[in-house]
Amino acid sequence: MIRNVLSIAGSDPSGGAGIQADLKAFSARGVYGMAVLTALTAQNTQGVSGVHLVPPQFVADQINAVFADVRVDAVKIGMIANAGIADAVAGALTDRRDIPIVIDPVMIAKGGAALLAPEAVDVLTRRLLPLATLLTPNLPEAAALLHQPVATNRADMAAQAERLRALGPAAVLVKGGHLDGDESPDVLATAAGLHWFEARRVPTKNTHGTGCTLSSALAAELAKGASAREAVAIAKDYLAGAVAAAARLTVGSGHGPVQHFHALWKDGE
């Protein structure tokens, strides 16, 4: 049975992040993708120049319309933008905790633009994090959620992962891509303890949408029945291939997208 996975996120017209990246990752991982829009952005590989928000009630209406008709096997939540939308998403999903929910706390765009209003952090923490099967912050996002300095080493990463899990998520994956050095380790905190995933840093500027892509791949694997640890291993391997193949694309002049279909497309076809 092909699984159905819903993304609740913003749109990236350049196709590298947001809903567009989510749907590509879903397809690449063999699940049927659906999308609820929370925001329209004006952006490209060089940055975000504008954001137009969807009214919170209409975000909830979209979610309810999908659930009223379609079996949903997992949900990925990305950009929620403000407190009203966070409230609407939480309200629509509160009674649907029997399916995996992956939350990628999108707070700052690759170019530095703020994608989450400060007052929304409290709603995200109080209402959405307890719904999460898996939370996937990078180092600046983990620090912002905890109101702490950004982690600069593995010990700080592990401590912040455990503090975030204490806020309600069943599991937390703190991503170490912002660490200095050639390594890019991630740490997964679950009820069973901590598990580290090691990776070498890929020397490329084409990393637009990596967080969206990873969290969507995680949702796809959870929908197929993988445990959190199994899903992270599979999704990280998929993302590593997508980043390594990013140079095969010629999209924009800034931070280009990853190659979501690296295992399916051949050069020139």
Short mmCIF file of N, CA, C and O in Angstrom, two decimals, residues 112-201:
data_model
loop_
_atom_site.label_atom_id
_atom_site.label_comp_id
_atom_site.label_asym_id
_atom_site.label_seq_id
_atom_site.Cartn_x
_atom_site.Cartn_y
_atom_site.Cartn_z
N GLY A 112 19.00 34.40 5.79
CA GLY A 112 18.91 35.18 7.02
C GLY A 112 17.56 35.78 7.31
O GLY A 112 17.34 36.35 8.39
N ALA A 113 16.59 35.68 6.38
CA ALA A 113 15.27 36.26 6.60
C ALA A 113 14.51 35.49 7.67
O ALA A 113 14.53 34.25 7.71
N ALA A 114 13.83 36.22 8.57
CA ALA A 114 13.04 35.59 9.63
C ALA A 114 11.77 34.99 9.04
O ALA A 114 11.04 35.66 8.32
N LEU A 115 11.50 33.73 9.36
CA LEU A 115 10.32 33.04 8.84
C LEU A 115 9.36 32.64 9.95
O LEU A 115 8.36 31.96 9.69
N LEU A 116 9.66 33.02 11.19
CA LEU A 116 8.77 32.74 12.31
C LEU A 116 8.75 33.95 13.23
O LEU A 116 9.79 34.38 13.72
N ALA A 117 7.56 34.52 13.45
CA ALA A 117 7.43 35.68 14.33
C ALA A 117 7.81 35.30 15.75
O ALA A 117 7.51 34.19 16.20
N PRO A 118 8.48 36.18 16.50
CA PRO A 118 8.93 35.85 17.86
C PRO A 118 7.82 35.37 18.77
O PRO A 118 8.00 34.45 19.57
N GLU A 119 6.63 35.97 18.65
CA GLU A 119 5.53 35.58 19.53
C GLU A 119 4.99 34.18 19.20
O GLU A 119 4.26 33.58 20.00
N ALA A 120 5.35 33.66 18.03
CA ALA A 120 4.89 32.32 17.66
C ALA A 120 5.70 31.22 18.32
O ALA A 120 5.24 30.07 18.38
N VAL A 121 6.88 31.54 18.83
CA VAL A 121 7.73 30.53 19.44
C VAL A 121 7.05 29.91 20.66
O VAL A 121 7.09 28.69 20.88
N ASP A 122 6.37 30.74 21.44
CA ASP A 122 5.68 30.23 22.63
C ASP A 122 4.56 29.27 22.25
O ASP A 122 4.39 28.21 22.87
N VAL A 123 3.78 29.62 21.22
CA VAL A 123 2.69 28.75 20.78
C VAL A 123 3.25 27.45 20.21
O VAL A 123 2.72 26.36 20.48
N LEU A 124 4.30 27.57 19.42
CA LEU A 124 4.96 26.38 18.88
C LEU A 124 5.40 25.46 20.00
O LEU A 124 5.18 24.24 19.95
N THR A 125 6.01 26.04 21.03
CA THR A 125 6.54 25.23 22.13
C THR A 125 5.42 24.60 22.95
O THR A 125 5.47 23.41 23.28
N ARG A 126 4.39 25.37 23.28
CA ARG A 126 3.32 24.88 24.15
C ARG A 126 2.34 23.94 23.45
O ARG A 126 1.91 22.94 24.03
N ARG A 127 2.00 24.25 22.18
CA ARG A 127 0.89 23.53 21.54
C ARG A 127 1.34 22.52 20.50
O ARG A 127 0.70 21.47 20.34
N LEU A 128 2.41 22.81 19.76
CA LEU A 128 2.79 21.91 18.68
C LEU A 128 3.84 20.88 19.09
O LEU A 128 3.75 19.71 18.69
N LEU A 129 4.82 21.28 19.88
CA LEU A 129 5.87 20.32 20.24
C LEU A 129 5.32 19.08 20.94
O LEU A 129 5.80 17.97 20.66
N PRO A 130 4.31 19.18 21.83
CA PRO A 130 3.79 17.96 22.44
C PRO A 130 3.11 17.00 21.46
O PRO A 130 2.88 15.84 21.79
N LEU A 131 2.79 17.49 20.26
CA LEU A 131 2.17 16.64 19.24
C LEU A 131 3.21 15.88 18.40
O LEU A 131 2.86 14.96 17.67
N ALA A 132 4.47 16.27 18.53
CA ALA A 132 5.50 15.79 17.61
C ALA A 132 5.96 14.37 17.92
O ALA A 132 6.30 14.06 19.06
N THR A 133 5.99 13.56 16.90
CA THR A 133 6.67 12.27 16.97
C THR A 133 8.18 12.50 16.87
O THR A 133 8.97 11.82 17.53
N LEU A 134 8.55 13.49 16.04
CA LEU A 134 9.96 13.80 15.82
C LEU A 134 10.11 15.28 15.52
O LEU A 134 9.45 15.81 14.63
N LEU A 135 10.97 15.95 16.28
CA LEU A 135 11.30 17.36 16.08
C LEU A 135 12.70 17.43 15.49
O LEU A 135 13.61 16.75 15.95
N THR A 136 12.90 18.30 14.46
CA THR A 136 14.18 18.28 13.73
C THR A 136 14.84 19.66 13.64
O THR A 136 15.04 20.19 12.54
N PRO A 137 15.22 20.29 14.75
CA PRO A 137 15.84 21.61 14.67
C PRO A 137 17.32 21.55 14.28
O PRO A 137 18.03 20.59 14.62
N ASN A 138 17.78 22.60 13.58
CA ASN A 138 19.22 22.77 13.44
C ASN A 138 19.71 23.49 14.70
O ASN A 138 18.93 23.77 15.62
N LEU A 139 20.99 23.79 14.76
CA LEU A 139 21.54 24.36 15.99
C LEU A 139 20.95 25.73 16.35
O LEU A 139 20.57 25.94 17.51
N PRO A 140 20.82 26.68 15.41
CA PRO A 140 20.20 27.95 15.78
C PRO A 140 18.74 27.80 16.19
O PRO A 140 18.27 28.50 17.10
N GLU A 141 18.01 26.89 15.56
CA GLU A 141 16.61 26.68 15.92
C GLU A 141 16.47 26.06 17.30
O GLU A 141 15.60 26.46 18.10
N ALA A 142 17.31 25.08 17.60
CA ALA A 142 17.28 24.47 18.94
C ALA A 142 17.56 25.52 20.01
O ALA A 142 16.88 25.58 21.05
N ALA A 143 18.53 26.38 19.76
CA ALA A 143 18.87 27.42 20.72
C ALA A 143 17.72 28.40 20.90
O ALA A 143 17.40 28.81 22.02
N ALA A 144 17.07 28.78 19.80
CA ALA A 144 15.96 29.73 19.87
C ALA A 144 14.78 29.14 20.62
O ALA A 144 14.12 29.84 21.41
N LEU A 145 14.49 27.87 20.42
CA LEU A 145 13.37 27.23 21.11
C LEU A 145 13.62 27.16 22.61
O LEU A 145 12.69 27.22 23.41
N LEU A 146 14.89 27.01 22.99
CA LEU A 146 15.25 26.88 24.40
C LEU A 146 15.68 28.19 25.05
O LEU A 146 15.96 28.23 26.25
N HIS A 147 15.80 29.26 24.22
CA HIS A 147 16.30 30.55 24.70
C HIS A 147 17.69 30.38 25.33
O HIS A 147 17.98 30.89 26.41
N GLN A 148 18.54 29.66 24.61
CA GLN A 148 19.91 29.40 25.05
C GLN A 148 20.89 29.74 23.94
O GLN A 148 20.50 29.90 22.77
N PRO A 149 22.18 29.84 24.26
CA PRO A 149 23.18 30.06 23.22
C PRO A 149 23.23 28.88 22.25
O PRO A 149 22.89 27.75 22.60
N VAL A 150 23.66 29.15 21.03
CA VAL A 150 23.78 28.10 20.02
C VAL A 150 24.87 27.11 20.43
O VAL A 150 25.97 27.50 20.84
N ALA A 151 24.57 25.84 20.33
CA ALA A 151 25.53 24.79 20.68
C ALA A 151 26.75 24.86 19.76
O ALA A 151 26.62 25.05 18.55
N THR A 152 27.93 24.66 20.35
CA THR A 152 29.17 24.69 19.57
C THR A 152 29.94 23.38 19.66
O THR A 152 31.02 23.26 19.09
N ASN A 153 29.39 22.40 20.37
CA ASN A 153 30.06 21.11 20.49
C ASN A 153 29.02 20.02 20.73
O ASN A 153 27.83 20.29 20.94
N ARG A 154 29.49 18.77 20.74
CA ARG A 154 28.58 17.64 20.86
C ARG A 154 27.88 17.59 22.22
O ARG A 154 26.71 17.22 22.30
N ALA A 155 28.59 17.96 23.25
CA ALA A 155 27.99 17.92 24.58
C ALA A 155 26.80 18.87 24.67
O ALA A 155 25.74 18.53 25.22
N ASP A 156 26.97 20.08 24.11
CA ASP A 156 25.87 21.05 24.12
C ASP A 156 24.71 20.56 23.25
O ASP A 156 23.54 20.73 23.60
N MET A 157 25.03 19.95 22.11
CA MET A 157 23.98 19.42 21.24
C MET A 157 23.15 18.36 21.97
O MET A 157 21.91 18.38 21.92
N ALA A 158 23.84 17.44 22.63
CA ALA A 158 23.15 16.37 23.34
C ALA A 158 22.27 16.93 24.45
O ALA A 158 21.12 16.50 24.64
N ALA A 159 22.80 17.90 25.19
CA ALA A 159 22.03 18.49 26.29
C ALA A 159 20.78 19.19 25.77
O ALA A 159 19.69 19.08 26.36
N GLN A 160 20.93 19.92 24.66
CA GLN A 160 19.78 20.63 24.11
C GLN A 160 18.75 19.66 23.53
O GLN A 160 17.54 19.90 23.63
N ALA A 161 19.21 18.57 22.94
CA ALA A 161 18.27 17.56 22.42
C ALA A 161 17.41 17.00 23.55
O ALA A 161 16.19 16.84 23.40
N GLU A 162 18.03 16.72 24.68
CA GLU A 162 17.28 16.17 25.82
C GLU A 162 16.35 17.21 26.42
O GLU A 162 15.22 16.88 26.84
N ARG A 163 16.78 18.48 26.46
CA ARG A 163 15.90 19.53 26.99
C ARG A 163 14.69 19.74 26.09
O ARG A 163 13.58 19.96 26.56
N LEU A 164 14.91 19.66 24.79
CA LEU A 164 13.80 19.81 23.86
C LEU A 164 12.83 18.64 23.97
O LEU A 164 11.60 18.82 23.93
N ARG A 165 13.34 17.44 24.17
CA ARG A 165 12.45 16.29 24.31
C ARG A 165 11.61 16.40 25.57
O ARG A 165 10.46 15.93 25.61
N ALA A 166 12.13 17.06 26.58
CA ALA A 166 11.37 17.26 27.81
C ALA A 166 10.18 18.19 27.61
O ALA A 166 9.27 18.22 28.43
N LEU A 167 10.15 18.92 26.48
CA LEU A 167 9.03 19.81 26.18
C LEU A 167 7.87 19.07 25.54
O LEU A 167 6.82 19.68 25.28
N GLY A 168 8.04 17.78 25.23
CA GLY A 168 6.91 17.02 24.74
C GLY A 168 7.11 16.12 23.54
O GLY A 168 6.39 15.13 23.40
N PRO A 169 8.04 16.41 22.61
CA PRO A 169 8.20 15.52 21.47
C PRO A 169 8.64 14.12 21.89
O PRO A 169 9.41 13.98 22.86
N ALA A 170 8.18 13.10 21.17
CA ALA A 170 8.61 11.74 21.48
C ALA A 170 10.09 11.56 21.18
O ALA A 170 10.79 10.80 21.86
N ALA A 171 10.59 12.25 20.15
CA ALA A 171 12.00 12.16 19.78
C ALA A 171 12.44 13.50 19.21
O ALA A 171 11.63 14.26 18.64
N VAL A 172 13.72 13.81 19.35
CA VAL A 172 14.30 15.06 18.84
C VAL A 172 15.59 14.75 18.11
O VAL A 172 16.46 14.05 18.64
N LEU A 173 15.70 15.25 16.89
CA LEU A 173 16.94 15.14 16.11
C LEU A 173 17.55 16.53 16.00
O LEU A 173 17.02 17.39 15.29
N VAL A 174 18.65 16.77 16.72
CA VAL A 174 19.37 18.05 16.61
C VAL A 174 20.44 17.89 15.55
O VAL A 174 21.33 17.03 15.67
N LYS A 175 20.36 18.73 14.52
CA LYS A 175 21.24 18.61 13.36
C LYS A 175 22.48 19.49 13.53
O LYS A 175 22.37 20.67 13.83
N GLY A 176 23.65 18.89 13.29
CA GLY A 176 24.90 19.58 13.56
C GLY A 176 25.56 20.22 12.36
O GLY A 176 26.77 20.48 12.39
N GLY A 177 24.79 20.55 11.34
CA GLY A 177 25.37 21.12 10.14
C GLY A 177 26.04 22.47 10.33
O GLY A 177 26.88 22.87 9.53
N HIS A 178 25.68 23.19 11.41
CA HIS A 178 26.28 24.50 11.66
C HIS A 178 27.56 24.43 12.48
O HIS A 178 28.18 25.46 12.76
N LEU A 179 27.96 23.23 12.90
CA LEU A 179 29.23 23.11 13.63
C LEU A 179 30.41 23.42 12.72
O LEU A 179 30.34 23.23 11.50
N ASP A 180 31.49 23.89 13.31
CA ASP A 180 32.71 24.08 12.54
C ASP A 180 33.37 22.74 12.28
O ASP A 180 33.18 21.78 13.03
N GLY A 181 34.16 22.68 11.22
CA GLY A 181 34.92 21.46 10.94
C GLY A 181 34.38 20.66 9.78
O GLY A 181 33.39 21.04 9.13
N ASP A 182 35.03 19.53 9.52
CA ASP A 182 34.69 18.69 8.37
C ASP A 182 33.57 17.70 8.66
O ASP A 182 33.05 17.06 7.75
N GLU A 183 33.21 17.56 9.93
CA GLU A 183 32.16 16.61 10.30
C GLU A 183 30.83 17.33 10.50
O GLU A 183 30.79 18.50 10.88
N SER A 184 29.75 16.61 10.24
CA SER A 184 28.41 17.16 10.40
C SER A 184 27.55 16.14 11.15
O SER A 184 26.67 15.51 10.57
N PRO A 185 27.79 15.96 12.46
CA PRO A 185 27.06 14.95 13.22
C PRO A 185 25.67 15.42 13.64
O PRO A 185 25.46 16.62 13.88
N ASP A 186 24.74 14.49 13.72
CA ASP A 186 23.41 14.76 14.26
C ASP A 186 23.20 13.86 15.47
O ASP A 186 23.74 12.75 15.52
N VAL A 187 22.38 14.32 16.42
CA VAL A 187 22.11 13.49 17.60
C VAL A 187 20.60 13.31 17.75
O VAL A 187 19.83 14.27 17.66
N LEU A 188 20.19 12.06 17.94
CA LEU A 188 18.78 11.72 18.13
C LEU A 188 18.55 11.38 19.59
O LEU A 188 19.21 10.50 20.16
N ALA A 189 17.60 12.09 20.20
CA ALA A 189 17.22 11.81 21.59
C ALA A 189 15.85 11.15 21.60
O ALA A 189 14.88 11.70 21.05
N THR A 190 15.76 9.95 22.19
CA THR A 190 14.51 9.23 22.34
C THR A 190 14.39 8.76 23.78
O THR A 190 15.31 8.97 24.60
N ALA A 191 13.30 8.06 24.08
CA ALA A 191 13.14 7.51 25.42
C ALA A 191 14.23 6.49 25.73
O ALA A 191 14.54 6.24 26.90
N ALA A 192 14.83 5.91 24.69
CA ALA A 192 15.88 4.90 24.87
C ALA A 192 17.25 5.53 25.08
O ALA A 192 18.22 4.82 25.38
N GLY A 193 17.36 6.85 24.92
CA GLY A 193 18.65 7.51 25.10
C GLY A 193 19.09 8.27 23.86
O GLY A 193 18.27 8.62 23.01
N LEU A 194 20.39 8.50 23.75
CA LEU A 194 20.97 9.27 22.65
C LEU A 194 21.62 8.36 21.63
O LEU A 194 22.23 7.35 21.99
N HIS A 195 21.49 8.73 20.36
CA HIS A 195 22.19 8.00 19.30
C HIS A 195 22.76 9.02 18.32
O HIS A 195 22.05 9.93 17.87
N TRP A 196 24.04 8.87 17.99
CA TRP A 196 24.71 9.79 17.09
C TRP A 196 24.74 9.23 15.66
O TRP A 196 24.95 8.04 15.46
N PHE A 197 24.55 10.13 14.70
CA PHE A 197 24.66 9.79 13.28
C PHE A 197 25.80 10.63 12.71
O PHE A 197 25.75 11.86 12.74
N GLU A 198 26.81 9.94 12.23
CA GLU A 198 28.01 10.63 11.74
C GLU A 198 27.93 10.88 10.24
O GLU A 198 27.36 10.07 9.49
N ALA A 199 28.51 12.00 9.80
CA ALA A 199 28.54 12.30 8.37
C ALA A 199 29.67 13.29 8.09
O ALA A 199 29.94 14.17 8.92
N ARG A 200 30.30 13.12 6.94
CA ARG A 200 31.28 14.09 6.49
C ARG A 200 30.58 15.24 5.79
O ARG A 200 29.57 15.07 5.11
N ARG A 201 31.06 16.45 6.00
CA ARG A 201 30.47 17.62 5.36
C ARG A 201 30.76 17.60 3.86
O ARG A 201 31.90 17.38 3.44
#
